[in-house]
mmCIF file of C-alpha atoms in Angstrom:
data_model
loop_
_atom_site.group_PDB
_atom_site.id
_atom_site.type_symbol
_atom_site.label_atom_id
_atom_site.label_comp_id
_atom_site.label_asym_id
_atom_site.label_seq_id
_atom_site.Cartn_x
_atom_site.Cartn_y
_atom_site.Cartn_z
ATOM 1 C CA MET A 1 26.157 -5.382 25.580
ATOM 2 C CA LYS A 2 25.350 -2.090 27.471
ATOM 3 C CA THR A 3 25.269 1.000 25.097
ATOM 4 C CA VAL A 4 26.154 4.510 26.113
ATOM 5 C CA LEU A 5 24.917 7.681 24.089
ATOM 6 C CA VAL A 6 27.568 10.673 23.676
ATOM 7 C CA TYR A 7 25.314 13.358 22.441
ATOM 8 C CA TYR A 8 26.728 16.590 21.228
ATOM 9 C CA PRO A 9 24.078 18.950 19.794
ATOM 10 C CA PHE A 10 26.772 20.559 17.429
ATOM 11 C CA ALA A 11 29.201 19.849 14.755
ATOM 12 C CA LEU A 12 32.786 18.425 16.061
ATOM 13 C CA ALA A 13 35.687 20.916 14.961
ATOM 14 C CA LYS A 14 38.424 19.528 12.617
ATOM 15 C CA GLU A 15 40.902 21.588 14.408
ATOM 16 C CA ALA A 16 40.888 21.906 17.984
ATOM 17 C CA ASN A 17 42.458 25.452 18.393
ATOM 18 C CA SER A 18 40.698 26.382 21.586
ATOM 19 C CA GLY A 19 39.555 24.618 24.802
ATOM 20 C CA SER A 20 35.994 24.846 23.892
ATOM 21 C CA LYS A 21 36.846 22.972 20.710
ATOM 22 C CA LEU A 22 39.416 20.464 22.275
ATOM 23 C CA ARG A 23 37.144 19.228 25.117
ATOM 24 C CA PRO A 24 34.304 17.339 23.049
ATOM 25 C CA LEU A 25 36.992 15.551 20.994
ATOM 26 C CA GLU A 26 39.080 14.469 23.974
ATOM 27 C CA MET A 27 35.737 13.313 25.819
ATOM 28 C CA LYS A 28 34.677 11.419 22.697
ATOM 29 C CA LYS A 29 37.931 9.725 22.531
ATOM 30 C CA ALA A 30 37.967 8.769 26.132
ATOM 31 C CA PHE A 31 34.545 7.354 25.803
ATOM 32 C CA GLU A 32 35.658 5.172 22.999
ATOM 33 C CA ALA A 33 38.734 3.889 24.824
ATOM 34 C CA TRP A 34 36.703 3.588 27.938
ATOM 35 C CA GLY A 35 33.945 1.557 25.894
ATOM 36 C CA GLU A 36 36.642 -0.973 24.604
ATOM 37 C CA GLN A 37 38.127 -1.378 27.870
ATOM 38 C CA ASN A 38 34.502 -2.216 29.737
ATOM 39 C CA GLU A 39 32.757 -3.929 26.743
ATOM 40 C CA VAL A 40 30.419 -1.161 26.349
ATOM 41 C CA ASN A 41 29.232 0.124 23.163
ATOM 42 C CA VAL A 42 29.731 4.055 22.775
ATOM 43 C CA ILE A 43 27.236 5.793 20.157
ATOM 44 C CA LEU A 44 28.108 9.343 18.871
ATOM 45 C CA ILE A 45 25.285 11.607 17.500
ATOM 46 C CA SER A 46 26.725 14.999 16.434
ATOM 47 C CA GLY A 47 26.477 17.389 13.847
ATOM 48 C CA THR A 48 23.552 19.857 12.347
ATOM 49 C CA THR A 49 20.104 19.395 13.293
ATOM 50 C CA LYS A 50 19.371 17.441 10.103
ATOM 51 C CA GLU A 51 22.373 15.226 10.630
ATOM 52 C CA ARG A 52 21.248 14.478 14.123
ATOM 53 C CA ARG A 53 17.778 13.839 13.377
ATOM 54 C CA GLN A 54 19.164 11.255 10.567
ATOM 55 C CA GLN A 55 21.542 9.441 12.862
ATOM 56 C CA PHE A 56 18.871 9.244 15.701
ATOM 57 C CA ARG A 57 16.219 7.842 13.399
ATOM 58 C CA GLN A 58 18.843 5.279 12.070
ATOM 59 C CA HIS A 59 20.020 3.913 15.692
ATOM 60 C CA LEU A 60 16.392 3.816 16.780
ATOM 61 C CA SER A 61 15.303 1.700 13.812
ATOM 62 C CA SER A 62 18.426 -0.464 13.988
ATOM 63 C CA GLY A 63 17.504 -1.374 18.022
ATOM 64 C CA ALA A 64 20.798 0.345 18.859
ATOM 65 C CA PHE A 65 18.991 2.092 21.764
ATOM 66 C CA ASP A 66 17.347 -1.258 23.148
ATOM 67 C CA ASP A 67 19.916 -1.244 26.142
ATOM 68 C CA LEU A 68 20.817 2.320 26.843
ATOM 69 C CA TRP A 69 22.652 2.771 30.129
ATOM 70 C CA PHE A 70 23.326 6.469 30.300
ATOM 71 C CA CYS A 71 23.958 9.556 28.085
ATOM 72 C CA TYR A 72 26.578 12.098 28.251
ATOM 73 C CA MET A 73 26.009 15.428 26.264
ATOM 74 C CA GLU A 74 27.680 18.809 26.312
ATOM 75 C CA ASN A 75 26.533 22.118 25.109
ATOM 76 C CA GLN A 76 28.475 25.055 23.610
ATOM 77 C CA THR A 77 28.806 28.713 24.451
ATOM 78 C CA ILE A 78 25.590 29.278 22.332
ATOM 79 C CA PRO A 79 22.216 27.714 22.877
ATOM 80 C CA LEU A 80 22.013 24.331 21.387
ATOM 81 C CA TRP A 81 18.974 25.387 19.038
ATOM 82 C CA LEU A 82 21.559 27.830 17.555
ATOM 83 C CA THR A 83 24.497 25.779 16.595
ATOM 84 C CA ASP A 84 23.612 24.941 12.882
ATOM 85 C CA PRO A 85 25.244 27.168 10.246
ATOM 86 C CA GLY A 86 24.044 30.729 10.365
ATOM 87 C CA HIS A 87 22.198 29.972 13.865
ATOM 88 C CA LYS A 88 19.038 28.812 11.944
ATOM 89 C CA PRO A 89 18.138 25.323 12.991
ATOM 90 C CA LYS A 90 16.359 23.372 10.250
ATOM 91 C CA HIS A 91 14.949 21.043 12.595
ATOM 92 C CA PRO A 92 14.619 22.817 15.998
ATOM 93 C CA PHE A 93 12.711 20.029 17.888
ATOM 94 C CA ILE A 94 15.052 17.169 17.369
ATOM 95 C CA ASP A 95 16.965 17.850 20.692
ATOM 96 C CA ARG A 96 13.748 17.701 22.689
ATOM 97 C CA GLN A 97 12.602 14.741 20.654
ATOM 98 C CA ILE A 98 15.976 12.736 21.643
ATOM 99 C CA LEU A 99 15.929 13.757 25.333
ATOM 100 C CA ALA A 100 12.175 13.083 25.767
ATOM 101 C CA PHE A 101 13.014 9.714 24.295
ATOM 102 C CA LEU A 102 15.803 9.128 26.875
ATOM 103 C CA LYS A 103 13.258 10.286 29.572
ATOM 104 C CA SER A 104 10.624 7.964 28.789
ATOM 105 C CA LYS A 105 13.146 5.097 28.834
ATOM 106 C CA ASN A 106 14.411 6.298 32.398
ATOM 107 C CA VAL A 107 17.849 6.624 30.666
ATOM 108 C CA PRO A 108 20.024 8.966 33.136
ATOM 109 C CA VAL A 109 21.258 12.020 31.168
ATOM 110 C CA GLY A 110 24.359 14.205 32.204
ATOM 111 C CA VAL A 111 25.105 17.585 30.468
ATOM 112 C CA PHE A 112 28.391 19.509 30.610
ATOM 113 C CA TYR A 113 27.185 22.942 31.126
ATOM 114 C CA ARG A 114 30.310 24.945 29.551
ATOM 115 C CA ASP A 115 29.965 28.678 30.477
ATOM 116 C CA VAL A 116 27.797 31.485 31.997
ATOM 117 C CA TYR A 117 29.611 34.430 30.593
ATOM 118 C CA TRP A 118 26.224 35.583 29.113
ATOM 119 C CA LYS A 119 25.364 36.676 32.795
ATOM 120 C CA PHE A 120 28.249 39.114 32.956
ATOM 121 C CA ASP A 121 27.713 42.625 31.179
ATOM 122 C CA HIS A 122 31.488 43.189 31.019
ATOM 123 C CA ILE A 123 32.158 40.234 29.232
ATOM 124 C CA TYR A 124 29.166 39.327 26.886
ATOM 125 C CA PRO A 125 29.606 41.387 23.766
ATOM 126 C CA LEU A 126 25.894 41.863 22.773
ATOM 127 C CA LYS A 127 24.107 44.843 23.590
ATOM 128 C CA GLY A 128 20.551 46.155 23.367
ATOM 129 C CA TYR A 129 17.615 44.322 22.341
ATOM 130 C CA LYS A 130 19.879 41.426 20.755
ATOM 131 C CA LYS A 131 21.175 40.773 24.313
ATOM 132 C CA THR A 132 17.883 40.800 25.744
ATOM 133 C CA ILE A 133 16.766 38.004 23.408
ATOM 134 C CA MET A 134 19.664 35.964 23.676
ATOM 135 C CA GLN A 135 19.710 35.985 27.442
ATOM 136 C CA SER A 136 16.206 34.905 27.292
ATOM 137 C CA ILE A 137 16.998 32.299 24.983
ATOM 138 C CA TYR A 138 20.037 30.991 27.462
ATOM 139 C CA LYS A 139 17.317 31.036 30.447
ATOM 140 C CA ILE A 140 15.198 28.643 28.343
ATOM 141 C CA GLU A 141 18.037 26.584 27.719
ATOM 142 C CA GLU A 142 18.580 26.147 31.473
ATOM 143 C CA LYS A 143 15.207 25.148 32.151
ATOM 144 C CA PHE A 144 15.462 22.602 29.391
ATOM 145 C CA TYR A 145 18.296 21.112 30.932
ATOM 146 C CA GLU A 146 16.397 21.172 34.315
ATOM 147 C CA LYS A 147 13.509 19.123 32.754
ATOM 148 C CA TYR A 148 15.453 16.559 30.923
ATOM 149 C CA CYS A 149 18.834 15.942 32.636
ATOM 150 C CA ASP A 150 19.847 14.370 35.938
ATOM 151 C CA VAL A 151 23.135 15.644 36.471
ATOM 152 C CA ILE A 152 24.665 18.971 35.601
ATOM 153 C CA PHE A 153 28.503 18.783 34.978
ATOM 154 C CA LEU A 154 30.600 22.092 35.354
ATOM 155 C CA PRO A 155 33.970 23.180 34.755
ATOM 156 C CA SER A 156 34.212 23.996 38.488
ATOM 157 C CA LEU A 157 31.901 23.556 41.242
ATOM 158 C CA GLU A 158 32.383 27.244 42.065
ATOM 159 C CA MET A 159 30.480 28.042 38.768
ATOM 160 C CA GLY A 160 27.387 26.361 40.293
ATOM 161 C CA LYS A 161 25.993 29.184 42.223
ATOM 162 C CA TYR A 162 25.653 31.068 38.919
ATOM 163 C CA VAL A 163 23.744 28.091 37.153
ATOM 164 C CA ASP A 164 19.935 28.427 37.655
ATOM 165 C CA ILE A 165 19.441 24.568 37.183
ATOM 166 C CA GLU A 166 17.766 22.784 39.926
ATOM 167 C CA ARG A 167 19.771 19.657 39.349
ATOM 168 C CA PRO A 168 22.497 17.824 41.214
ATOM 169 C CA MET A 169 25.865 19.294 39.936
ATOM 170 C CA ALA A 170 29.451 17.785 39.861
ATOM 171 C CA ASP A 171 32.748 19.433 38.596
ATOM 172 C CA LEU A 172 34.233 17.818 35.404
ATOM 173 C CA PRO A 173 37.356 20.139 34.702
ATOM 174 C CA PRO A 174 39.516 19.469 31.539
ATOM 175 C CA GLY A 175 41.445 16.226 31.674
ATOM 176 C CA GLY A 176 44.932 15.563 31.313
ATOM 177 C CA LYS A 177 46.863 13.896 28.417
ATOM 178 C CA LYS A 178 49.671 11.456 28.778
ATOM 179 C CA VAL A 179 52.891 12.802 27.792
ATOM 180 C CA ASP A 180 56.327 11.247 27.619
ATOM 181 C CA ILE A 181 58.325 13.281 30.176
ATOM 182 C CA LEU A 182 62.149 13.403 30.260
ATOM 183 C CA ASP A 183 63.614 13.177 33.599
ATOM 184 C CA LYS A 184 65.294 16.583 34.431
ATOM 185 C CA GLU A 185 68.319 16.800 36.613
ATOM 186 C CA PRO A 186 67.967 18.945 39.726
ATOM 187 C CA HIS A 187 69.662 22.344 39.091
ATOM 188 C CA GLY A 188 69.931 25.586 40.758
ATOM 189 C CA GLU A 189 69.406 29.260 39.451
ATOM 190 C CA PRO A 190 68.597 30.555 37.104
ATOM 191 C CA PHE A 191 65.307 28.583 36.906
ATOM 192 C CA HIS A 192 63.109 28.517 33.931
ATOM 193 C CA ALA A 193 59.272 29.440 34.101
ATOM 194 C CA ILE A 194 56.669 29.649 31.310
ATOM 195 C CA TYR A 195 53.390 31.241 30.853
ATOM 196 C CA VAL A 196 51.351 30.370 28.025
ATOM 197 C CA GLY A 197 48.060 32.324 27.103
ATOM 198 C CA ALA A 198 46.585 35.897 26.600
ATOM 199 C CA ILE A 199 48.345 39.011 27.589
ATOM 200 C CA LYS A 200 46.171 41.540 26.523
ATOM 201 C CA GLY A 201 43.370 42.553 29.179
ATOM 202 C CA GLU A 202 43.992 43.152 32.681
ATOM 203 C CA ASP A 203 42.280 40.109 33.829
ATOM 204 C CA TYR A 204 45.098 37.862 32.391
ATOM 205 C CA GLY A 205 47.676 39.413 34.846
ATOM 206 C CA PHE A 206 50.350 40.483 32.422
ATOM 207 C CA ASP A 207 51.599 43.643 34.411
ATOM 208 C CA LEU A 208 51.370 41.221 37.629
ATOM 209 C CA LEU A 209 53.754 38.851 36.066
ATOM 210 C CA MET A 210 56.183 41.662 34.997
ATOM 211 C CA GLY A 211 56.092 43.084 38.428
ATOM 212 C CA ALA A 212 56.770 39.699 40.188
ATOM 213 C CA PHE A 213 59.781 38.799 37.898
ATOM 214 C CA GLU A 214 61.078 42.556 38.628
ATOM 215 C CA ILE A 215 61.290 41.865 42.004
ATOM 216 C CA ILE A 216 62.824 38.224 41.569
ATOM 217 C CA ASN A 217 65.592 39.128 39.544
ATOM 218 C CA LYS A 218 66.398 42.503 41.099
ATOM 219 C CA GLU A 219 69.802 41.653 42.446
ATOM 220 C CA LYS A 220 70.582 38.994 39.865
ATOM 221 C CA GLN A 221 69.026 36.569 37.424
ATOM 222 C CA ARG A 222 67.312 34.076 39.451
ATOM 223 C CA CYS A 223 64.537 32.876 37.030
ATOM 224 C CA ASP A 224 64.081 33.346 33.456
ATOM 225 C CA LEU A 225 60.665 33.575 31.899
ATOM 226 C CA THR A 226 59.037 32.708 28.395
ATOM 227 C CA ILE A 227 55.983 33.841 27.473
ATOM 228 C CA VAL A 228 54.031 32.257 24.574
ATOM 229 C CA CYS A 229 51.197 34.132 23.307
ATOM 230 C CA ARG A 230 49.501 35.141 19.842
ATOM 231 C CA GLN A 231 51.445 37.427 17.912
ATOM 232 C CA PRO A 232 48.675 40.076 17.498
ATOM 233 C CA GLU A 233 48.432 40.148 21.249
ATOM 234 C CA PHE A 234 52.083 40.925 21.567
ATOM 235 C CA GLU A 235 51.882 43.555 18.782
ATOM 236 C CA SER A 236 49.014 45.298 20.749
ATOM 237 C CA LEU A 237 51.273 45.860 23.912
ATOM 238 C CA THR A 238 52.411 49.322 24.604
ATOM 239 C CA ASP A 239 55.831 50.538 23.936
ATOM 240 C CA GLN A 240 56.485 50.788 27.655
ATOM 241 C CA GLN A 241 55.365 47.231 28.003
ATOM 242 C CA LYS A 242 57.715 46.108 25.233
ATOM 243 C CA GLU A 243 60.457 47.798 26.680
ATOM 244 C CA GLN A 244 59.775 46.038 30.121
ATOM 245 C CA LEU A 245 60.098 42.703 28.639
ATOM 246 C CA THR A 246 63.315 43.405 27.038
ATOM 247 C CA LYS A 247 64.549 45.150 30.255
ATOM 248 C CA LEU A 248 63.877 41.960 32.371
ATOM 249 C CA GLY A 249 65.216 39.736 29.742
ATOM 250 C CA ILE A 250 61.768 38.071 29.175
ATOM 251 C CA GLU A 251 61.627 35.903 25.912
ATOM 252 C CA VAL A 252 58.388 36.050 23.866
ATOM 253 C CA GLN A 253 57.357 33.212 21.525
ATOM 254 C CA HIS A 254 54.614 32.606 19.315
ATOM 255 C CA ILE A 255 54.409 28.635 19.155
ATOM 256 C CA SER A 256 52.333 25.686 19.474
ATOM 257 C CA GLY A 257 51.904 22.087 18.879
ATOM 258 C CA GLU A 258 55.285 20.313 18.759
ATOM 259 C CA LYS A 259 57.417 23.213 19.440
ATOM 260 C CA LEU A 260 55.263 24.183 22.458
ATOM 261 C CA ASP A 261 55.882 20.518 23.565
ATOM 262 C CA GLU A 262 59.563 20.908 23.313
ATOM 263 C CA LEU A 263 59.370 23.926 25.221
ATOM 264 C CA TYR A 264 57.375 22.475 28.055
ATOM 265 C CA ARG A 265 60.304 19.713 28.315
ATOM 266 C CA GLU A 266 62.793 22.676 28.992
ATOM 267 C CA VAL A 267 61.127 24.626 31.614
ATOM 268 C CA ASP A 268 60.738 23.960 35.463
ATOM 269 C CA PHE A 269 57.400 25.332 36.499
ATOM 270 C CA ALA A 270 54.430 27.372 35.093
ATOM 271 C CA LEU A 271 52.410 30.443 35.818
ATOM 272 C CA ILE A 272 48.705 31.456 35.873
ATOM 273 C CA PRO A 273 48.675 35.033 36.901
ATOM 274 C CA ARG A 274 45.173 35.670 36.612
ATOM 275 C CA LYS A 275 43.212 38.706 38.300
ATOM 276 C CA CYS A 276 40.768 36.996 40.896
ATOM 277 C CA THR A 277 37.696 38.737 39.558
ATOM 278 C CA GLU A 278 34.237 37.355 40.093
ATOM 279 C CA TYR A 279 34.431 35.463 36.567
ATOM 280 C CA GLN A 280 37.950 34.278 36.894
ATOM 281 C CA ASN A 281 37.108 32.855 40.266
ATOM 282 C CA PHE A 282 35.272 30.019 38.917
ATOM 283 C CA SER A 283 36.994 29.351 35.452
ATOM 284 C CA MET A 284 39.328 26.519 35.262
ATOM 285 C CA PRO A 285 41.900 27.210 32.433
ATOM 286 C CA VAL A 286 42.524 24.539 29.865
ATOM 287 C CA LYS A 287 46.200 25.342 30.180
ATOM 288 C CA LEU A 288 46.331 24.283 33.767
ATOM 289 C CA VAL A 289 45.791 20.584 33.012
ATOM 290 C CA GLU A 290 48.088 21.044 30.004
ATOM 291 C CA TYR A 291 50.968 22.236 32.416
ATOM 292 C CA LEU A 292 50.263 19.341 34.701
ATOM 293 C CA SER A 293 50.188 16.759 31.795
ATOM 294 C CA ASN A 294 53.767 17.988 31.335
ATOM 295 C CA ASN A 295 54.636 17.614 34.913
ATOM 296 C CA LEU A 296 55.107 21.225 35.488
ATOM 297 C CA PRO A 297 54.230 22.584 39.083
ATOM 298 C CA ILE A 298 52.039 25.708 38.913
ATOM 299 C CA VAL A 299 52.355 29.250 40.713
ATOM 300 C CA ALA A 300 48.831 30.469 40.428
ATOM 301 C CA THR A 301 46.722 33.176 41.700
ATOM 302 C CA ALA A 302 44.101 32.509 44.330
ATOM 303 C CA CYS A 303 41.108 32.271 41.956
ATOM 304 C CA ASP A 304 38.669 29.964 43.807
ATOM 305 C CA ALA A 305 38.525 26.924 41.499
ATOM 306 C CA GLN A 306 42.289 26.768 40.605
ATOM 307 C CA LYS A 307 43.120 27.557 44.075
ATOM 308 C CA ARG A 308 41.111 24.444 45.193
ATOM 309 C CA PHE A 309 42.308 22.081 42.521
ATOM 310 C CA LEU A 310 45.928 23.108 43.038
ATOM 311 C CA SER A 311 45.781 22.980 46.657
ATOM 312 C CA GLU A 312 43.806 19.665 47.268
ATOM 313 C CA ASN A 313 46.120 17.825 44.842
ATOM 314 C CA GLY A 314 49.561 19.450 45.940
ATOM 315 C CA TYR A 315 50.322 20.582 42.413
ATOM 316 C CA GLY A 316 51.305 24.049 43.180
ATOM 317 C CA ILE A 317 51.792 27.181 45.049
ATOM 318 C CA ILE A 318 48.942 29.643 45.666
ATOM 319 C CA CYS A 319 49.592 33.455 45.855
ATOM 320 C CA GLU A 320 47.597 36.683 45.815
ATOM 321 C CA ASP A 321 47.172 38.740 42.470
ATOM 322 C CA GLU A 322 49.621 41.061 43.821
ATOM 323 C CA GLU A 323 53.271 41.365 42.752
ATOM 324 C CA LYS A 324 55.296 40.713 46.082
ATOM 325 C CA SER A 325 52.981 37.707 46.850
ATOM 326 C CA MET A 326 53.644 36.375 43.352
ATOM 327 C CA ALA A 327 57.241 36.818 43.760
ATOM 328 C CA ARG A 328 57.338 35.065 47.270
ATOM 329 C CA ALA A 329 55.452 32.097 45.658
ATOM 330 C CA ILE A 330 57.884 31.832 42.684
ATOM 331 C CA GLU A 331 60.843 32.046 45.250
ATOM 332 C CA GLU A 332 59.235 29.084 47.442
ATOM 333 C CA MET A 333 58.467 27.047 43.990
ATOM 334 C CA MET A 334 62.226 27.288 43.239
ATOM 335 C CA GLY A 335 63.154 25.923 46.550
ATOM 336 C CA SER A 336 60.606 23.036 46.231
ATOM 337 C CA LEU A 337 60.252 22.004 42.624
ATOM 338 C CA GLU A 338 60.878 18.280 43.224
ATOM 339 C CA GLN A 339 58.113 17.776 45.839
ATOM 340 C CA TYR A 340 55.421 18.997 43.520
ATOM 341 C CA GLN A 341 56.985 17.281 40.457
ATOM 342 C CA ASN A 342 56.404 14.118 42.488
ATOM 343 C CA ASN A 343 52.868 14.803 43.457
ATOM 344 C CA ILE A 344 51.951 15.436 39.904
ATOM 345 C CA GLN A 345 53.739 12.189 38.659
ATOM 346 C CA GLU A 346 51.998 10.066 41.327
ATOM 347 C CA THR A 347 48.543 11.084 41.033
ATOM 348 C CA PHE A 348 47.694 13.364 38.043
ATOM 349 C CA MET A 349 47.041 10.878 35.321
ATOM 350 C CA LYS A 350 45.516 8.409 37.666
ATOM 351 C CA ASN A 351 42.891 10.739 38.874
ATOM 352 C CA HIS A 352 42.718 13.566 36.343
ATOM 353 C CA SER A 353 43.040 12.069 32.852
ATOM 354 C CA TRP A 354 40.281 12.259 30.138
ATOM 355 C CA LEU A 355 39.378 8.485 30.838
ATOM 356 C CA ALA A 356 39.191 9.540 34.614
ATOM 357 C CA ARG A 357 36.731 12.205 33.676
ATOM 358 C CA VAL A 358 34.564 9.686 31.684
ATOM 359 C CA GLU A 359 34.610 7.484 34.931
ATOM 360 C CA LYS A 360 33.352 10.284 36.886
ATOM 361 C CA VAL A 361 30.406 10.825 34.404
ATOM 362 C CA LYS A 362 29.420 7.085 34.611
ATOM 363 C CA ASN A 363 29.881 7.042 38.720
ATOM 364 C CA SER A 364 27.726 10.193 38.832
ATOM 365 C CA LEU A 365 24.749 8.882 36.392
ATOM 366 C CA VAL A 366 24.758 5.220 37.264
ATOM 367 C CA GLY A 367 26.804 4.645 40.464
ATOM 368 C CA SER A 368 30.189 2.412 40.558
ATOM 369 C CA GLU A 369 28.150 -0.629 39.386
#
């Protein structure tokens, strides 16, 4: 039986309350399901450097690595050597030891390279000498992957020009989850849209969203909007912004889990109003695939990565990050909902589930054998 190694140089989160914590858990589950379907033994190594060293030695001595097919690994938003508690590795050479072993056995390795936020001064929080030191470590990490990895997986292909790793790259955005969708009866106005995410900070497009709905509902209430965000972010809005929400009849909720799932069943389409900045242009919001998993077509701004994904698959309507353009896109969506819903139903889970992501990893590393 062939064996695949899933290697996470960090401890898995117990609660997946963010995209960066959710992804490794979902990929782990998808690899396990894929392994059962294809009679492939899937081995996981994760945890602290001490735990990883123990697991590696145990598997090595047991012969579990005698027929390794390929290895999939992920990094975090901090360099892999600093993922121990307190960012002080007890066994700093274990990652090199494991990857050098795989290289010596000609085992193809692919790493999911999560983010390059440290290359953007307005986003990266560290300053002064700490920033200089950390950026140097990140650059060393890039060269580490260049030496030991065969394929670099990215959230989007658009991120590739910011990654200084001379290896083939492939996009591996978040995957979708199967959700039981209730058939919705076609209806007229008012439609119901949803936005889930951050509202603090110009990049997230809160003011853009407000302006677009003021245009849409100027004459009459043609489309309702529910915003789901964290309560502290709502409290941080100005009095003027809160008054605008009230004036426009926009509902704000602070929910997650089952309550959010219930809300998804009630709405017609979703919104991603991000400003098209250099950083946002290559990001792939986790909420994008969450919306699609719930069969919700999307009105999104023309940030490069999300524009390409939605346009290529026919899952939504793209607009400029400008109020009138977004209002026109919302109006167009209200007139063509069923078309986009059908596209999502027909292809999304087939081509973009977490299981499909595992298939892409395998095909990228060892082909379609």
